[in-house]
Short mmCIF file of N, CA, C and O in Angstrom, two decimals:
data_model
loop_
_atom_site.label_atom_id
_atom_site.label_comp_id
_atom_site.label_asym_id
_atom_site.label_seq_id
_atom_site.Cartn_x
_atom_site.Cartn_y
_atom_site.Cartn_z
N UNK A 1 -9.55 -6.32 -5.46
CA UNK A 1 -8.93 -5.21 -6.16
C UNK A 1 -7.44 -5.51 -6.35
O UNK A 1 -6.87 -5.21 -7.41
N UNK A 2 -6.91 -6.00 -5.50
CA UNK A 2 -5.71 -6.27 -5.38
C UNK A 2 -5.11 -7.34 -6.32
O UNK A 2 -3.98 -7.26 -6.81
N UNK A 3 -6.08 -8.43 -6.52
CA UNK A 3 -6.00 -9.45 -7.71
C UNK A 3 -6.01 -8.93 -8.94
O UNK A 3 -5.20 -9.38 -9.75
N UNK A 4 -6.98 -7.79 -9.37
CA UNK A 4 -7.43 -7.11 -10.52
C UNK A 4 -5.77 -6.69 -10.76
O UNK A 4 -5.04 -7.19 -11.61
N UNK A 5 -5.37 -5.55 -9.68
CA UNK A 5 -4.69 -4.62 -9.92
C UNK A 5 -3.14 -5.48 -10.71
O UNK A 5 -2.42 -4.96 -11.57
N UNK A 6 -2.96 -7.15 -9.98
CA UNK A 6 -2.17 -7.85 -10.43
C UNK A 6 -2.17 -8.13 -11.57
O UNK A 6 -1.13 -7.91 -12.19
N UNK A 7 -3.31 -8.68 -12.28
CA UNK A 7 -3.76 -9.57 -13.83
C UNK A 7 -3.91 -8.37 -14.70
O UNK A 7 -4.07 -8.54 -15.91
N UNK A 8 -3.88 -6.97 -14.09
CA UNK A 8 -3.89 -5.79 -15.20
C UNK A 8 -2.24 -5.54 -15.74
O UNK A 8 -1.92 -5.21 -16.88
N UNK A 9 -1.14 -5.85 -14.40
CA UNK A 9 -0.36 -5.72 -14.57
C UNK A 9 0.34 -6.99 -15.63
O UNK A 9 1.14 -6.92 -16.57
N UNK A 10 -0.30 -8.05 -15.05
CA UNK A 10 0.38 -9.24 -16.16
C UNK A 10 0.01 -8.76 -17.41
O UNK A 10 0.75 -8.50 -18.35
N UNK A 11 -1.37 -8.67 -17.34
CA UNK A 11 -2.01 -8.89 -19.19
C UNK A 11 -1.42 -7.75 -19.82
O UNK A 11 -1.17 -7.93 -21.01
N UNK A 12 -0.96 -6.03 -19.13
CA UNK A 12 -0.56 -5.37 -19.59
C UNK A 12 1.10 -5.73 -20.39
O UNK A 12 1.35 -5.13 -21.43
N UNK A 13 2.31 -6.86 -19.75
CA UNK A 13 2.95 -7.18 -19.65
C UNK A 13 2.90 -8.27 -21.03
O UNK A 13 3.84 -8.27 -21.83
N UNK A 14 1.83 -9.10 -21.20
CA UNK A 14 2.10 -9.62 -22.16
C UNK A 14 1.30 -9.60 -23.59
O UNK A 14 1.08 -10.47 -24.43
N UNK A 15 0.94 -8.06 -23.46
CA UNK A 15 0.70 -7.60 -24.59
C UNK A 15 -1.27 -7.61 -24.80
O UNK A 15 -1.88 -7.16 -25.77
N UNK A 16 -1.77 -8.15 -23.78
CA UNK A 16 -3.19 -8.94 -23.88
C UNK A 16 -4.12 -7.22 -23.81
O UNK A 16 -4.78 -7.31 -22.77
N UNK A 17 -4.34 -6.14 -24.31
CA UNK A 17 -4.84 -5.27 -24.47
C UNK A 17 -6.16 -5.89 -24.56
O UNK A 17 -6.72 -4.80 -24.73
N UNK A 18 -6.92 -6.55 -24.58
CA UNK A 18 -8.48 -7.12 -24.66
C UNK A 18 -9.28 -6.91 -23.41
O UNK A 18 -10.34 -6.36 -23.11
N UNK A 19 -7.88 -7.91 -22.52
CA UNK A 19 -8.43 -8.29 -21.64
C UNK A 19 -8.11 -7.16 -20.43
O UNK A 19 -8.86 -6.74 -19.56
N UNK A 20 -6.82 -6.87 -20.70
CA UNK A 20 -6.50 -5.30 -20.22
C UNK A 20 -7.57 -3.68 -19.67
O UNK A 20 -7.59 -2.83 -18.78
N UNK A 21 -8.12 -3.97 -20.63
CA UNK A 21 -9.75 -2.79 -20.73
C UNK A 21 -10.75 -3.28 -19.80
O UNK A 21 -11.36 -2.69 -18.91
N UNK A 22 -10.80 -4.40 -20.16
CA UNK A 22 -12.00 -5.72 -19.11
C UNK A 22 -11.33 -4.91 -17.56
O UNK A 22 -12.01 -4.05 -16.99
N UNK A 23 -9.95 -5.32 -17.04
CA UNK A 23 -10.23 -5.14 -15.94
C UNK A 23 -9.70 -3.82 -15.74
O UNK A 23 -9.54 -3.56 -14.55
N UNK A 24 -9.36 -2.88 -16.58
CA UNK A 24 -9.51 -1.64 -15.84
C UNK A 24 -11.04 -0.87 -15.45
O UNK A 24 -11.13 0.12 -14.73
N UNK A 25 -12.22 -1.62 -16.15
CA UNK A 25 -13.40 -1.51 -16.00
C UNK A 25 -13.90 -1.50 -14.83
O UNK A 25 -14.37 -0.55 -14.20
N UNK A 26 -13.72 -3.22 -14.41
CA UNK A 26 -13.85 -3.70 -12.90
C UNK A 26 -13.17 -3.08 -12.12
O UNK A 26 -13.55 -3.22 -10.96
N UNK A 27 -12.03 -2.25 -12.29
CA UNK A 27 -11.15 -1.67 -11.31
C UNK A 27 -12.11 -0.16 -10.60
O UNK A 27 -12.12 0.28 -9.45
N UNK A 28 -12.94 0.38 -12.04
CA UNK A 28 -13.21 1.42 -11.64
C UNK A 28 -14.85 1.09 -11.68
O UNK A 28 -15.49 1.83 -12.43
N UNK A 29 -15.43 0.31 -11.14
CA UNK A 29 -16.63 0.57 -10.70
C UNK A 29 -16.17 0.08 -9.40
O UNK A 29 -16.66 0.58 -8.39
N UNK A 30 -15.11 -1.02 -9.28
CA UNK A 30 -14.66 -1.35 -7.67
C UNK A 30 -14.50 -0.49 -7.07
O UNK A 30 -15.06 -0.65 -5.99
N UNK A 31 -13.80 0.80 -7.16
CA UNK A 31 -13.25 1.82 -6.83
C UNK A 31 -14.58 2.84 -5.92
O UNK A 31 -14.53 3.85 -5.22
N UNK A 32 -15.18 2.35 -6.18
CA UNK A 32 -16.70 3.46 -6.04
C UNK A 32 -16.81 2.85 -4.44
O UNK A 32 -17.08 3.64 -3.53
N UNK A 33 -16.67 2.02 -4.27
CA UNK A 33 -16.93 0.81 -2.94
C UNK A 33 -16.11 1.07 -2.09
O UNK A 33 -16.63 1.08 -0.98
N UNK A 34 -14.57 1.40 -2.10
CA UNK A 34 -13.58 1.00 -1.35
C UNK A 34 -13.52 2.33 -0.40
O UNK A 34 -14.30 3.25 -0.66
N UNK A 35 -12.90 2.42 0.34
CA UNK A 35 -12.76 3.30 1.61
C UNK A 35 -11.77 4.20 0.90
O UNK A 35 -11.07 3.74 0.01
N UNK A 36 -11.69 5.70 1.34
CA UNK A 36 -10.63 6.86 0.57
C UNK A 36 -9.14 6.12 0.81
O UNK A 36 -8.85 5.23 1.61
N UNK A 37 -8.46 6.68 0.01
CA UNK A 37 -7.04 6.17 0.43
C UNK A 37 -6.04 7.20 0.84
O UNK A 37 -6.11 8.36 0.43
N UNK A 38 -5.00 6.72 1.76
CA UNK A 38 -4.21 7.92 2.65
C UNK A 38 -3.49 8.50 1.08
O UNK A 38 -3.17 7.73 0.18
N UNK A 39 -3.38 9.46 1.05
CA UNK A 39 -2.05 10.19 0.75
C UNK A 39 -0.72 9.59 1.25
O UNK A 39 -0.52 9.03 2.33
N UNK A 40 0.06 9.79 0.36
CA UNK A 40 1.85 9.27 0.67
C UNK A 40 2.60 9.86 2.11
O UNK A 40 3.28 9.43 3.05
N UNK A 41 1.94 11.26 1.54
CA UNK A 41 2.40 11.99 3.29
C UNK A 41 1.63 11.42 4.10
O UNK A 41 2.27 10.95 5.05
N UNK A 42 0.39 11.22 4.17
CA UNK A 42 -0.46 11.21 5.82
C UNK A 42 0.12 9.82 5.94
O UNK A 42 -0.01 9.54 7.14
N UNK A 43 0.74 8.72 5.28
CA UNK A 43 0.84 7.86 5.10
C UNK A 43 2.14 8.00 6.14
O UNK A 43 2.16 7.55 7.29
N UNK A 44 3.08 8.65 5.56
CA UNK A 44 4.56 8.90 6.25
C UNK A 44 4.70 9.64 7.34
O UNK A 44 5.59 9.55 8.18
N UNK A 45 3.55 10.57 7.28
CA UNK A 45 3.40 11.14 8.94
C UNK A 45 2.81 10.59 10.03
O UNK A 45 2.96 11.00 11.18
N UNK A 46 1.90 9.34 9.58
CA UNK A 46 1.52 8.22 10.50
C UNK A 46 2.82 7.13 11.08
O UNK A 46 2.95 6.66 12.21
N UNK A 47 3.80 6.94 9.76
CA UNK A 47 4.37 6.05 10.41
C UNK A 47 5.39 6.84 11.27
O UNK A 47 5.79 6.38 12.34
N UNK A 48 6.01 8.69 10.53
CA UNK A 48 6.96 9.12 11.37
C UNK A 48 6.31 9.24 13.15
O UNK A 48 6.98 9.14 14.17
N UNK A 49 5.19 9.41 13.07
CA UNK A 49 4.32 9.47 14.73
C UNK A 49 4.89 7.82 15.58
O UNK A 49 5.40 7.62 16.68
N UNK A 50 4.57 7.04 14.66
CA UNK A 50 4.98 5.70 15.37
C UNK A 50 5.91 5.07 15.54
O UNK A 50 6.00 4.01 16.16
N UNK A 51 7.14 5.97 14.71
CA UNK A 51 8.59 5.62 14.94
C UNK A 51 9.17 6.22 16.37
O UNK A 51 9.94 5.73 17.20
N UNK A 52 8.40 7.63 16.29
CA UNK A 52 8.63 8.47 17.64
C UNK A 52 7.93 8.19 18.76
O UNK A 52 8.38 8.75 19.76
N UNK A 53 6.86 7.42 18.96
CA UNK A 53 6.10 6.51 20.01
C UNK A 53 6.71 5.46 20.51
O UNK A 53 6.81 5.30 21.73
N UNK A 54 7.21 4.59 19.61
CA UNK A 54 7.74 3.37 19.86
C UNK A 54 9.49 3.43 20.11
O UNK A 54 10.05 2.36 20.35
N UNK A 55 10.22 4.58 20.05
CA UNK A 55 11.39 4.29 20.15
C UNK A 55 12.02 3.91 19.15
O UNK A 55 13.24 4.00 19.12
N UNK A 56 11.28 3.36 18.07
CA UNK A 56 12.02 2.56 17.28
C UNK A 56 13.81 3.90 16.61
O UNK A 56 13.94 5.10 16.39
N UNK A 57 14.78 2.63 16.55
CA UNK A 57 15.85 3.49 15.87
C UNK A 57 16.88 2.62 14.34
O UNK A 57 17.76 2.97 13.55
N UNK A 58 16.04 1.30 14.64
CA UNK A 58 16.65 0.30 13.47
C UNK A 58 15.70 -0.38 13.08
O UNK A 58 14.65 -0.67 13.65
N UNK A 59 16.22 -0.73 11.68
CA UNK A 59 15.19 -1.51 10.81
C UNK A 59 15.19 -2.84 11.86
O UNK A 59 14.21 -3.57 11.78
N UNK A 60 16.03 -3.11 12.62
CA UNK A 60 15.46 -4.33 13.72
C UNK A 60 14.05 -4.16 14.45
O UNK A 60 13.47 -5.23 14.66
N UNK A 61 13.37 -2.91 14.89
CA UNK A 61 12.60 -2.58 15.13
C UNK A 61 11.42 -2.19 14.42
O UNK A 61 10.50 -1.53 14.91
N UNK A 62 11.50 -2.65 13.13
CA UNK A 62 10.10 -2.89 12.03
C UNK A 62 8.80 -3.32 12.51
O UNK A 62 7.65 -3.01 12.23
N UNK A 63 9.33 -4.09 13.29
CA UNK A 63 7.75 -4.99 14.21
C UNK A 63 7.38 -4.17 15.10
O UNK A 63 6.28 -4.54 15.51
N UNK A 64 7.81 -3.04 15.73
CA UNK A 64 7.05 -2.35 16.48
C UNK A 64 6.33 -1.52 16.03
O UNK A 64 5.20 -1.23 16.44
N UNK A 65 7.09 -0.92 14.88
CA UNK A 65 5.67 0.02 14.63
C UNK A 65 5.03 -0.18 13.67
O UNK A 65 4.13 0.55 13.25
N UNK A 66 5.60 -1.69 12.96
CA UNK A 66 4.07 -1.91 12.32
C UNK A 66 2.92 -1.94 13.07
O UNK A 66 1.83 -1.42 12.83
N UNK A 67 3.23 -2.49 13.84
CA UNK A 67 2.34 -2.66 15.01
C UNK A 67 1.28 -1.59 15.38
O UNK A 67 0.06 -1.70 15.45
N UNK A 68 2.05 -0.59 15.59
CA UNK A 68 1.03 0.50 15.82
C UNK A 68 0.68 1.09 14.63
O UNK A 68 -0.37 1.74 14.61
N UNK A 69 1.56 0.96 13.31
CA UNK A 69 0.83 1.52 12.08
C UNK A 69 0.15 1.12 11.55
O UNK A 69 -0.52 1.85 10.82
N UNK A 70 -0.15 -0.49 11.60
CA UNK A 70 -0.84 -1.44 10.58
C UNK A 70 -2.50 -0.90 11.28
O UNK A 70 -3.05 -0.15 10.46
N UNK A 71 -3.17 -1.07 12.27
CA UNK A 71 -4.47 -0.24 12.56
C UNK A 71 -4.91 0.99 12.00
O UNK A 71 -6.04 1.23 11.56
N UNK A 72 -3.82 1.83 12.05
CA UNK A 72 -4.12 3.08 11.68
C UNK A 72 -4.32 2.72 9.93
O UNK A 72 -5.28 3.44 9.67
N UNK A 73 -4.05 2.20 8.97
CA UNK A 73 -3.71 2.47 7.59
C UNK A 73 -4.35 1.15 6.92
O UNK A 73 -4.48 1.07 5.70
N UNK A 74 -4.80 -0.09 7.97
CA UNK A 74 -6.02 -0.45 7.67
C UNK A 74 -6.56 -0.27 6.37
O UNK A 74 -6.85 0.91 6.16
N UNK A 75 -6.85 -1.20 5.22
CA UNK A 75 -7.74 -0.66 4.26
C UNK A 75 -7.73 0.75 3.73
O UNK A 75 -8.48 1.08 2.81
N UNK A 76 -6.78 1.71 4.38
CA UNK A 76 -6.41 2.49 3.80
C UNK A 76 -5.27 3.27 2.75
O UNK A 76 -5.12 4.45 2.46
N UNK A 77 -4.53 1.98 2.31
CA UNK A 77 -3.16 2.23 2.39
C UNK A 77 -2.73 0.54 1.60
O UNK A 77 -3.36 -0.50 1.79
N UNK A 78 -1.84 0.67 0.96
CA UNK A 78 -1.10 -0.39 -0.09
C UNK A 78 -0.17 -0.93 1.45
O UNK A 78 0.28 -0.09 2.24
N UNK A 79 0.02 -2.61 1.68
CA UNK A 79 0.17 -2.61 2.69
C UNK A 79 1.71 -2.94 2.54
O UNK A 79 2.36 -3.02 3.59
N UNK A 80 2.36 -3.14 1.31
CA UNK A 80 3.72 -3.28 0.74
C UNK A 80 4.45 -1.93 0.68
O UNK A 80 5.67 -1.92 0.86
N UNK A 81 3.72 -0.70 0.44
CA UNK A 81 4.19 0.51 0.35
C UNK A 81 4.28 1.36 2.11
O UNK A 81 4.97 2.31 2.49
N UNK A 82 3.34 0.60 2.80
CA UNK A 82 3.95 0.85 4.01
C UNK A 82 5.03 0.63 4.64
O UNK A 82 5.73 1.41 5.29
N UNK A 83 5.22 -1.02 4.35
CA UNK A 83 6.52 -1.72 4.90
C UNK A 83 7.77 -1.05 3.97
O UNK A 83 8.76 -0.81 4.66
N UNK A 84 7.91 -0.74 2.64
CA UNK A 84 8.75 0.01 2.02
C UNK A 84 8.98 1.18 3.17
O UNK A 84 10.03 1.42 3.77
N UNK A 85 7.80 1.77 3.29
CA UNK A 85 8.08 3.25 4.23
C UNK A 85 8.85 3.05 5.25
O UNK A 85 9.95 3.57 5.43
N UNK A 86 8.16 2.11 6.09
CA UNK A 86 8.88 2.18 7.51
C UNK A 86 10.11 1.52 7.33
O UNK A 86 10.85 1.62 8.31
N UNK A 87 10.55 0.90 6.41
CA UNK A 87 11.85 0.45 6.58
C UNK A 87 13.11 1.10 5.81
O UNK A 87 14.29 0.80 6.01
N UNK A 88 12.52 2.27 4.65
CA UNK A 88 13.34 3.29 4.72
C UNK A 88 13.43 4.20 5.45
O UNK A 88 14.58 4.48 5.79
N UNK A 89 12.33 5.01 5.98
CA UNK A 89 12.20 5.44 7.29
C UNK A 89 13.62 5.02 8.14
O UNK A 89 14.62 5.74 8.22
N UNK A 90 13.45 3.75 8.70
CA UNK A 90 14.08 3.21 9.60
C UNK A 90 15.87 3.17 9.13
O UNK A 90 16.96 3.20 9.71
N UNK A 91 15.49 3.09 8.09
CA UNK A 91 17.56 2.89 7.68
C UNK A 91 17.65 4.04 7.88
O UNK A 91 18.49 4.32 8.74
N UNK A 92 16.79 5.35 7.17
CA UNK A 92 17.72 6.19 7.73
C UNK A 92 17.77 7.23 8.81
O UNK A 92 17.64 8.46 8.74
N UNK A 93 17.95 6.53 9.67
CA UNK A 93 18.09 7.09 10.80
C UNK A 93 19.23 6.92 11.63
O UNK A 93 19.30 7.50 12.71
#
């Protein structure tokens, strides 16, 4: 899905509308398969739980609660939009 979601973004990018349709197709019968996905909040209230578990108080401390977040969000969750989270999360604090 994650490949799809890329080559939709290229072909959309260079104009390729053909092939564009092709994989928004595959995107949505893939879609039928895949596990629900968190919400942005449950997403941010998982990692605010694991910022407050772990102590963490600086983006030096990213590795800890990925640590405890990356299990929880598992296949559930864009795993780039997590690390975005926790590391704005983390600045501002």
């Amino acid at each position: 899905v994650k490949q799809r979601h890329e080559s939709l973004s290229e072909f959309e990018k260079g104009g390729r509308d053909d092939l564009a349709a092709g994989i928004k197709s595959e995107l949505a019968i893939l879609a039928k398969y895949l596990p629900a996905q968190l919400s942005e909040d449950e997403v941010i209230a998982i990692i605010k739980a694991a910022i407050s578990k772990t102590g963490a108080t600086t983006p030096k401390d990213m590795g800890k609660v990925m640590g405890v977040v990356t299990p929880q969000v598992k296949g559930k969750a864009d795993g780039k939009f997590v690390a975005n989270q926790v590391k704005s999360l983390l600045a501002g604090q």
